[in-house]
Amino acid sequence: MPTELSFDVAIVGAGPSGLVAAILMAEAGCRTALVAPDALPADRRTTALLGASVRLIDRLGLLPDVAAKGAGMHTMRLIDDTGRLIRAPEVNFRASEIDREVFGYNIHNAFLTEILAARVAAMPLIRRVPGKAVTVTPGEDTIAIGLEDGRTVTSELAVAADGARSALREAVGIGWAVWDYPQSAVVYDVAHRFPHDGVSVEFHTPAGPFVLVPLPGKASSIVLVETPDKAAELAGLSDAAIAAETERRAHSIFGSMSAASPRQLFPLTGATADQFGKSRVVLVGEAGHRFPPIGAQGLNLSLRDVGTLAEVVGAAKRRGEDLGGDGVVASYDRARRIDVRTRTFGVDLLDRALIADALPAQAMRCLGLAAAARLAPIRQLMMREGLSPTIGTPRMMR
Ligand SMILES: Cc1cc2nc3c(=O)[nH]c(=O)nc-3n(C[C@H](O)[C@H](O)[C@H](O)COP(=O)(O)OP(=O)(O)OC[C@H]3O[C@@H](n4cnc5c(N)ncnc54)[C@H](O)[C@@H]3O)c2cc1C
């Protein structure tokens, strides 16, 4: 086994962002290393892949696999369950209103990564390099990534897809602002008596959203946001007790329920990098941004990072330029700023307006939802921007 391996691009991290980045880099003709530990941590979350992300998955020829393992969603129903004096009307976002059959597909992260990993394995330009990156040394023409076992991967460009605690981001000194929310999410699956019919339901409670997202068959994936203590208590309930609690919170809209998976707890944090590239390293996915699970935005934003990067790197490759040179890194950084900042700000605002005690914040939130409920053009604009933002969606995902 050689101790030094040389590539055009090295991707560090094989979560969904890293896997898609590897596929797109190889499609752009780059010899690509995918550096990641063999075993992935258990992830019970699901991802609602929406609009532009579905187009990307389709472009990769993976839509039949994703649709087979996931569930299509054609309606998103928002219900104000705050019990407050000022309450918003119910809003129904329907895909048919913007001439679509579905908004997208909800799929377990475990299935999504399995589908993506199978494609990675079939691409001769990608080499999986098992291991954890421990050192990062940017140089004049290449960047060297040292692994735990002493091997070194060198490449022109390194893509940090190594999650919120990114070692690459830290190694090149990119600033990372982190903030906490007084909330945790409990994630699990339930089976229910009545079909969901492709409808995703989001109850807005004073502690945060409580969301039922369609899964294949009569089942939904639950994201229940609560105060950290309450969330920990709920995560510790028996199957029967969590099923009864879920049905109670869902006002029995899908009838009686049973727990279909163990519970997983996620303390909610927000974070953003102060730039998205530096010294031959670019950030994609949670290495660059993190926010609460409201409106299913996190991975959808990450896929726009990856699509944008593929376009910038593909253009540099065609021109025969240095793939990790200042030009490429700066173009990518510029291209991602507005989309990441506006999504981070928007999700933060939505969450804070929901849990705020102050009447003016509650009134503003209700006015916004009332406008969406009553005015079709506003509702349609919100749907279009939610699925495929005007600023930030790369050409290949339009
Ligand atoms: C409760 C919840 C629900 C969510 N629901 C949705 C949703 O419906 N829609 C949506 O779009 N988003 C959703 N998100 C967000 C989404 O899950 C994340 O954005 C996504 O999982 C991040 O993927 P990633 O590949 O960027 O990072 P990760 O999944 O964190 O992957 C990082 C990978 O890097 C590896 N790694 C780390 N360090 C190293 C190293 N030094 N060397 C090598 N490898 C390393 C790790 O092992 C890991 O596999 C949700 C988030 C939460 C918390």
Coordinates of C-alpha atoms and ligand atoms in Angstrom, one line a residue:
M1 CA 0.0 0.0 0.0
P2 CA 1.7 3.3 -1.1
T3 CA 1.9 5.9 1.7
E4 CA 1.2 8.8 -0.6
L5 CA -1.9 8.9 -2.9
S6 CA -2.4 11.6 -5.4
F7 CA -5.7 12.9 -6.9
D8 CA -7.3 16.0 -8.5
V9 CA -9.8 16.4 -5.7
A10 CA -10.1 14.9 -2.3
I11 CA -13.4 14.8 -0.5
V12 CA -13.3 14.3 3.2
G13 CA -16.5 12.8 4.7
A14 CA -19.0 10.4 3.2
G15 CA -22.3 11.7 4.6
P16 CA -24.8 12.6 1.8
S17 CA -23.0 15.9 1.0
G18 CA -19.6 14.1 0.5
L19 CA -21.1 11.2 -1.5
V20 CA -22.8 13.6 -4.0
A21 CA -19.7 15.8 -4.1
A22 CA -17.6 12.7 -5.1
I23 CA -20.1 11.7 -7.8
L24 CA -20.2 15.1 -9.3
M25 CA -16.4 15.6 -9.2
A26 CA -15.9 12.3 -11.0
E27 CA -18.6 13.3 -13.6
A28 CA -16.6 16.5 -14.2
G29 CA -13.6 14.2 -15.1
C30 CA -11.6 14.6 -11.8
R31 CA -9.6 11.8 -10.3
T32 CA -11.3 11.8 -6.9
A33 CA -10.5 10.5 -3.4
L34 CA -13.3 9.9 -0.9
V35 CA -11.7 9.9 2.5
A36 CA -14.0 8.6 5.2
P37 CA -14.2 6.0 7.9
D38 CA -15.8 2.7 6.7
A39 CA -18.5 2.6 9.3
L40 CA -21.0 5.5 9.4
P41 CA -22.7 6.5 12.6
A42 CA -26.3 5.3 12.9
D43 CA -28.6 8.0 11.5
R44 CA -32.4 7.5 11.9
R45 CA -33.2 10.9 10.3
T46 CA -35.0 11.2 7.0
T47 CA -34.5 13.9 4.5
A48 CA -37.2 15.5 2.5
L49 CA -35.5 16.0 -0.9
L50 CA -37.2 19.0 -2.5
G51 CA -37.4 20.6 -5.9
A52 CA -33.9 21.4 -7.0
S53 CA -32.5 18.4 -5.1
V54 CA -34.9 16.0 -6.8
R55 CA -33.7 17.4 -10.2
L56 CA -30.1 16.7 -9.2
I57 CA -30.9 13.2 -8.1
D58 CA -32.8 12.7 -11.4
R59 CA -29.8 14.0 -13.3
L60 CA -27.7 11.4 -11.6
G61 CA -30.2 8.7 -12.8
L62 CA -31.0 7.8 -9.1
L63 CA -34.6 9.1 -8.9
P64 CA -36.2 5.6 -9.5
D65 CA -34.1 4.3 -6.5
V66 CA -35.0 7.2 -4.3
A67 CA -38.6 7.2 -5.2
A68 CA -38.8 3.4 -4.6
K69 CA -37.3 3.7 -1.0
G70 CA -39.0 7.0 -0.2
A71 CA -42.4 8.6 -0.2
G72 CA -43.7 11.3 -2.5
M73 CA -45.0 14.5 -0.8
H74 CA -47.6 16.6 -2.7
T75 CA -49.0 18.7 0.2
M76 CA -47.5 20.5 3.2
R77 CA -50.0 21.4 5.8
L78 CA -49.0 23.9 8.5
I79 CA -51.2 24.0 11.6
D80 CA -50.9 26.5 14.4
D81 CA -51.1 24.4 17.6
T82 CA -49.7 27.1 19.9
G83 CA -53.1 27.5 21.8
R84 CA -52.2 31.2 22.0
L85 CA -54.5 34.2 21.8
I86 CA -53.2 35.2 18.4
R87 CA -53.1 32.1 16.1
A88 CA -52.4 31.7 12.5
P89 CA -54.9 30.1 10.1
E90 CA -54.0 26.7 8.6
V91 CA -51.9 26.9 5.5
N92 CA -51.9 24.2 2.8
F93 CA -49.1 24.3 0.3
R94 CA -50.1 22.1 -2.6
A95 CA -47.6 21.1 -5.4
S96 CA -50.4 21.2 -8.0
E97 CA -50.7 24.9 -7.4
I98 CA -47.2 25.3 -9.0
D99 CA -47.9 22.7 -11.6
R100 CA -45.9 19.9 -10.0
E101 CA -47.0 16.4 -9.0
V102 CA -44.9 16.3 -5.9
F103 CA -42.6 18.7 -3.9
G104 CA -40.2 15.9 -3.5
Y105 CA -39.5 12.6 -1.7
N106 CA -38.8 11.8 1.9
I107 CA -36.3 9.1 2.4
H108 CA -34.3 7.7 5.3
N109 CA -30.7 9.1 5.3
A110 CA -29.5 5.5 5.7
F111 CA -31.2 4.5 2.4
L112 CA -30.1 7.7 0.6
T113 CA -26.5 7.1 1.6
E114 CA -26.7 3.5 0.5
I115 CA -28.0 4.5 -2.9
L116 CA -25.3 7.2 -3.3
A117 CA -22.6 4.8 -2.0
A118 CA -23.5 2.2 -4.6
R119 CA -23.1 4.8 -7.4
V120 CA -19.8 5.9 -5.9
A121 CA -18.6 2.3 -6.0
A122 CA -19.5 2.0 -9.7
M123 CA -17.4 5.1 -10.7
P124 CA -13.9 4.2 -11.8
L125 CA -12.6 7.8 -11.2
I126 CA -13.5 7.6 -7.5
R127 CA -11.2 5.8 -5.0
R128 CA -12.5 5.3 -1.5
V129 CA -9.8 5.8 1.0
P130 CA -10.9 4.4 4.4
G131 CA -9.8 6.4 7.4
K132 CA -10.1 9.6 9.2
A133 CA -8.3 12.9 8.2
V134 CA -6.2 14.1 11.0
T135 CA -3.8 16.7 9.5
V136 CA -4.3 19.1 6.7
T137 CA -1.3 20.9 5.0
P138 CA -2.1 23.3 2.2
G139 CA 0.9 24.0 -0.1
E140 CA 1.8 26.0 -3.2
D141 CA 0.3 23.5 -5.8
T142 CA -1.4 20.8 -3.7
I143 CA -2.9 20.2 -0.3
A144 CA -1.9 17.2 1.8
I145 CA -4.3 15.3 4.0
G146 CA -2.8 13.0 6.6
L147 CA -4.8 10.0 7.7
E148 CA -4.7 8.3 11.1
D149 CA -2.8 5.3 9.7
G150 CA 0.1 7.5 8.5
R151 CA -0.9 7.6 4.8
T152 CA -1.2 11.0 3.0
V153 CA -3.7 12.0 0.3
T154 CA -2.6 14.9 -1.9
S155 CA -4.8 16.8 -4.3
E156 CA -5.3 20.2 -5.9
L157 CA -8.5 20.8 -4.0
A158 CA -9.9 19.4 -0.7
V159 CA -13.6 19.4 -0.1
A160 CA -14.6 19.5 3.5
A161 CA -17.8 17.4 3.8
D162 CA -16.8 16.3 7.3
G163 CA -19.8 17.7 9.1
A164 CA -20.3 20.4 11.7
R165 CA -17.1 19.6 13.6
S166 CA -15.1 19.8 10.4
A167 CA -11.3 19.2 11.0
L168 CA -10.5 20.7 7.6
R169 CA -12.4 24.0 8.3
E170 CA -10.5 24.3 11.6
A171 CA -7.1 23.4 10.1
V172 CA -7.2 26.3 7.5
G173 CA -8.5 28.7 10.1
I174 CA -12.0 29.5 8.8
G175 CA -14.1 31.2 11.5
W176 CA -17.2 29.3 12.8
A177 CA -19.9 31.1 14.7
V178 CA -22.1 28.8 16.8
W179 CA -25.3 29.5 18.7
D180 CA -27.6 27.2 20.7
Y181 CA -31.4 27.0 20.6
P182 CA -33.3 26.1 23.8
Q183 CA -34.6 23.1 21.9
S184 CA -33.8 19.5 21.0
A185 CA -35.4 17.3 18.3
V186 CA -36.6 13.7 18.9
V187 CA -36.5 11.7 15.7
Y188 CA -38.3 8.4 15.1
D189 CA -40.8 6.6 12.9
V190 CA -44.4 5.6 13.6
A191 CA -46.9 3.4 11.8
H192 CA -50.5 4.7 11.7
R193 CA -53.9 3.4 11.0
F194 CA -54.9 5.8 8.2
P195 CA -52.8 6.7 5.1
H196 CA -51.0 10.0 5.0
D197 CA -51.8 10.3 1.3
G198 CA -48.6 12.1 0.6
V199 CA -49.3 14.9 3.0
S200 CA -46.6 16.2 5.3
V201 CA -48.1 17.9 8.5
E202 CA -46.2 20.5 10.6
F203 CA -47.8 21.5 13.9
H204 CA -46.5 24.7 15.3
T205 CA -46.3 24.4 19.1
P206 CA -44.9 26.9 21.6
A207 CA -41.8 24.7 22.0
G208 CA -41.1 24.3 18.2
P209 CA -42.4 22.4 15.3
F210 CA -43.8 18.8 15.5
V211 CA -43.6 17.3 12.0
L212 CA -45.0 14.1 10.5
V213 CA -43.3 13.5 7.1
P214 CA -44.6 10.7 4.8
L215 CA -42.8 7.3 4.7
P216 CA -43.7 4.5 2.4
G217 CA -47.0 2.8 3.4
K218 CA -49.0 3.9 6.4
A219 CA -46.0 5.3 8.2
S220 CA -44.4 8.7 8.9
S221 CA -41.1 10.0 10.2
I222 CA -41.5 12.2 13.2
V223 CA -39.4 15.3 14.1
L224 CA -40.6 16.5 17.5
V225 CA -39.0 19.7 18.8
E226 CA -39.2 20.4 22.5
T227 CA -37.3 21.9 25.3
P228 CA -34.1 19.9 26.0
D229 CA -35.5 18.3 29.2
K230 CA -38.8 17.4 27.8
A231 CA -37.2 16.0 24.6
A232 CA -34.9 13.8 26.7
E233 CA -37.9 12.6 28.7
L234 CA -39.9 11.8 25.5
A235 CA -36.9 10.0 24.0
G236 CA -36.8 7.8 27.0
L237 CA -40.5 6.7 26.8
S238 CA -41.5 3.1 26.0
D239 CA -42.8 2.3 22.5
A240 CA -46.4 2.3 23.7
A241 CA -46.0 5.6 25.6
I242 CA -44.3 7.4 22.7
A243 CA -46.9 6.1 20.2
A244 CA -49.8 7.4 22.5
E245 CA -48.0 10.7 23.0
T246 CA -47.4 11.1 19.2
E247 CA -51.1 10.4 18.5
R248 CA -52.2 12.9 21.1
R249 CA -49.9 15.6 19.7
A250 CA -51.1 14.8 16.2
H251 CA -54.8 15.1 17.3
S252 CA -55.3 11.6 15.9
I253 CA -55.2 12.9 12.3
F254 CA -53.8 9.5 11.1
G255 CA -55.6 7.4 13.7
S256 CA -53.9 5.1 16.2
M257 CA -50.2 4.8 16.1
S258 CA -47.4 2.4 17.0
A259 CA -43.7 3.1 17.3
A260 CA -41.7 1.8 14.3
S261 CA -38.1 2.7 15.4
P262 CA -36.1 3.6 18.4
R263 CA -35.8 7.4 19.2
Q264 CA -32.8 9.5 18.5
L265 CA -32.1 12.9 20.1
F266 CA -30.6 15.9 18.4
P267 CA -29.8 19.1 20.5
L268 CA -30.5 22.0 18.1
T269 CA -27.6 24.3 17.3
G270 CA -27.1 26.9 14.6
A271 CA -23.7 27.7 13.0
T272 CA -22.2 29.3 10.0
A273 CA -18.7 29.6 8.6
D274 CA -17.4 33.1 7.9
Q275 CA -16.2 32.1 4.5
F276 CA -16.8 28.9 2.4
G277 CA -13.3 28.4 1.1
K278 CA -9.7 29.2 1.9
S279 CA -6.2 27.7 1.3
R280 CA -7.3 25.0 -1.2
V281 CA -10.2 23.9 1.1
V282 CA -13.9 24.5 0.3
L283 CA -16.8 23.7 2.7
V284 CA -19.9 21.9 1.7
G285 CA -22.9 20.7 3.8
E286 CA -22.8 20.9 7.6
A287 CA -19.1 21.8 7.5
G288 CA -20.3 25.2 6.3
H289 CA -23.7 25.7 7.9
R290 CA -26.1 24.2 10.4
F291 CA -29.6 25.2 11.6
P292 CA -32.8 23.7 13.1
P293 CA -34.9 21.2 11.1
I294 CA -37.6 23.7 10.0
G295 CA -38.9 23.5 6.5
A296 CA -36.5 20.7 5.5
Q297 CA -33.8 23.0 4.4
G298 CA -30.4 21.6 5.6
L299 CA -29.4 18.9 3.1
N300 CA -31.3 20.7 0.3
L301 CA -29.0 23.7 0.9
S302 CA -26.0 21.3 1.1
L303 CA -26.8 19.8 -2.3
R304 CA -26.9 23.4 -3.8
D305 CA -23.4 23.8 -2.3
V306 CA -22.2 20.6 -4.1
G307 CA -24.0 21.5 -7.4
T308 CA -22.4 24.9 -7.4
L309 CA -19.0 23.5 -6.6
A310 CA -19.3 21.0 -9.5
E311 CA -20.0 23.8 -11.9
V312 CA -17.1 25.9 -10.7
V313 CA -14.6 23.0 -10.6
G314 CA -15.9 21.6 -14.0
A315 CA -15.3 25.0 -15.7
A316 CA -11.8 25.3 -14.2
K317 CA -11.0 21.7 -15.4
R318 CA -12.1 22.5 -18.9
R319 CA -9.9 25.6 -18.9
G320 CA -7.0 23.5 -17.6
E321 CA -6.7 25.7 -14.4
D322 CA -5.5 24.7 -10.9
L323 CA -8.6 23.2 -9.3
G324 CA -7.7 24.4 -5.8
G325 CA -6.3 27.8 -6.9
D326 CA -7.4 31.0 -5.4
G327 CA -9.7 31.7 -8.4
V328 CA -11.8 28.5 -7.9
V329 CA -11.9 28.8 -4.1
A330 CA -13.0 32.5 -4.3
S331 CA -15.6 31.9 -7.0
Y332 CA -17.2 29.1 -4.9
D333 CA -17.1 31.2 -1.8
R334 CA -18.8 34.2 -3.6
A335 CA -21.4 31.9 -5.2
R336 CA -22.5 30.4 -1.9
R337 CA -22.7 33.4 0.4
I338 CA -26.2 34.8 -0.3
D339 CA -28.0 31.4 -0.4
V340 CA -26.4 30.1 2.9
R341 CA -26.8 33.4 4.7
T342 CA -30.5 33.9 3.7
R343 CA -31.5 30.3 4.6
T344 CA -29.7 30.5 7.9
F345 CA -31.3 33.8 8.7
G346 CA -34.7 32.7 7.5
V347 CA -34.8 29.4 9.5
D348 CA -33.5 31.2 12.6
L349 CA -36.2 33.9 12.3
L350 CA -39.0 31.3 11.8
D351 CA -37.9 29.3 14.8
R352 CA -37.5 32.3 17.1
A353 CA -40.8 33.9 16.0
L354 CA -42.5 30.6 16.8
I355 CA -41.1 30.2 20.3
A356 CA -41.0 33.9 21.2
D357 CA -43.3 35.0 24.1
A358 CA -43.4 38.6 22.8
L359 CA -46.7 39.5 21.2
P360 CA -45.2 41.6 18.3
A361 CA -43.2 38.5 17.2
Q362 CA -46.2 36.3 17.4
A363 CA -48.3 38.8 15.5
M364 CA -45.7 39.1 12.7
R365 CA -45.5 35.3 12.3
C366 CA -49.3 35.0 12.2
L367 CA -49.6 37.9 9.6
G368 CA -47.1 36.1 7.4
L369 CA -49.0 32.8 7.6
A370 CA -52.3 34.5 7.1
A371 CA -51.0 36.1 3.9
A372 CA -49.8 32.7 2.7
A373 CA -53.2 31.1 3.6
R374 CA -55.3 33.7 1.8
L375 CA -53.1 35.0 -1.1
A376 CA -52.3 32.4 -3.8
P377 CA -49.4 34.5 -5.4
I378 CA -47.6 34.7 -2.0
R379 CA -48.1 31.1 -1.4
Q380 CA -46.8 30.2 -4.8
L381 CA -43.8 32.5 -4.4
M382 CA -43.0 30.8 -1.1
M383 CA -43.3 27.4 -2.6
R384 CA -41.1 28.2 -5.6
E385 CA -38.4 29.9 -3.4
G386 CA -38.5 27.0 -0.9
L387 CA -38.0 24.4 -3.6
S388 CA -35.5 26.2 -5.9
P389 CA -34.3 29.6 -4.7
T390 CA -33.7 32.2 -7.5
I391 CA -30.4 33.0 -6.0
G392 CA -28.2 30.0 -5.2
T393 CA -29.6 27.2 -7.3
P394 CA -26.9 26.1 -9.7
R395 CA -27.8 25.7 -13.4
M396 CA -27.6 21.9 -13.2
M397 CA -30.3 21.8 -10.6
R398 CA -32.7 24.2 -12.3
Ligands
LIG1 C1 -33.6 16.3 13.2 C2 -33.1 16.7 11.9 C3 -33.9 16.6 10.8 C4 -33.4 17.0 9.5 N1 -34.3 16.9 8.4 C5 -33.9 17.4 7.2 C6 -34.7 17.3 6.1 O1 -35.9 16.9 6.1 N2 -34.3 17.9 4.9 C7 -33.0 18.4 4.8 O2 -32.6 18.9 3.7 N3 -32.2 18.4 5.9 C8 -32.6 17.9 7.1 N4 -31.7 17.9 8.1 C9 -30.3 18.4 7.9 C10 -29.5 17.2 7.4 O3 -29.8 16.0 8.1 C11 -28.0 17.5 7.4 O4 -27.9 18.8 6.7 C12 -27.2 16.5 6.7 O5 -27.3 15.2 7.3 C13 -25.8 16.9 6.7 O6 -25.1 16.1 5.8 P1 -23.5 16.2 5.6 O7 -23.1 15.2 4.7 O8 -23.2 17.6 5.3 O9 -22.9 16.0 7.1 P2 -22.8 14.6 8.0 O10 -24.0 13.8 7.7 O11 -22.6 15.1 9.3 O12 -21.6 13.8 7.4 C14 -20.2 14.1 7.7 C15 -19.4 12.9 7.5 O13 -18.0 13.2 7.7 C16 -17.4 12.2 8.4 N5 -16.2 12.8 9.0 C17 -16.2 13.6 10.1 N6 -14.9 14.0 10.4 C18 -14.1 13.3 9.5 C19 -12.7 13.2 9.3 N7 -11.9 13.9 10.1 N8 -12.2 12.4 8.3 C20 -13.1 11.7 7.5 N9 -14.4 11.7 7.7 C21 -14.9 12.5 8.6 C22 -18.4 11.7 9.4 O14 -18.1 10.3 9.8 C23 -19.7 11.8 8.6 O15 -20.0 10.6 7.9 C24 -32.2 17.5 9.4 C25 -31.3 17.7 10.5 C26 -31.8 17.3 11.8 C27 -30.9 17.5 13.0

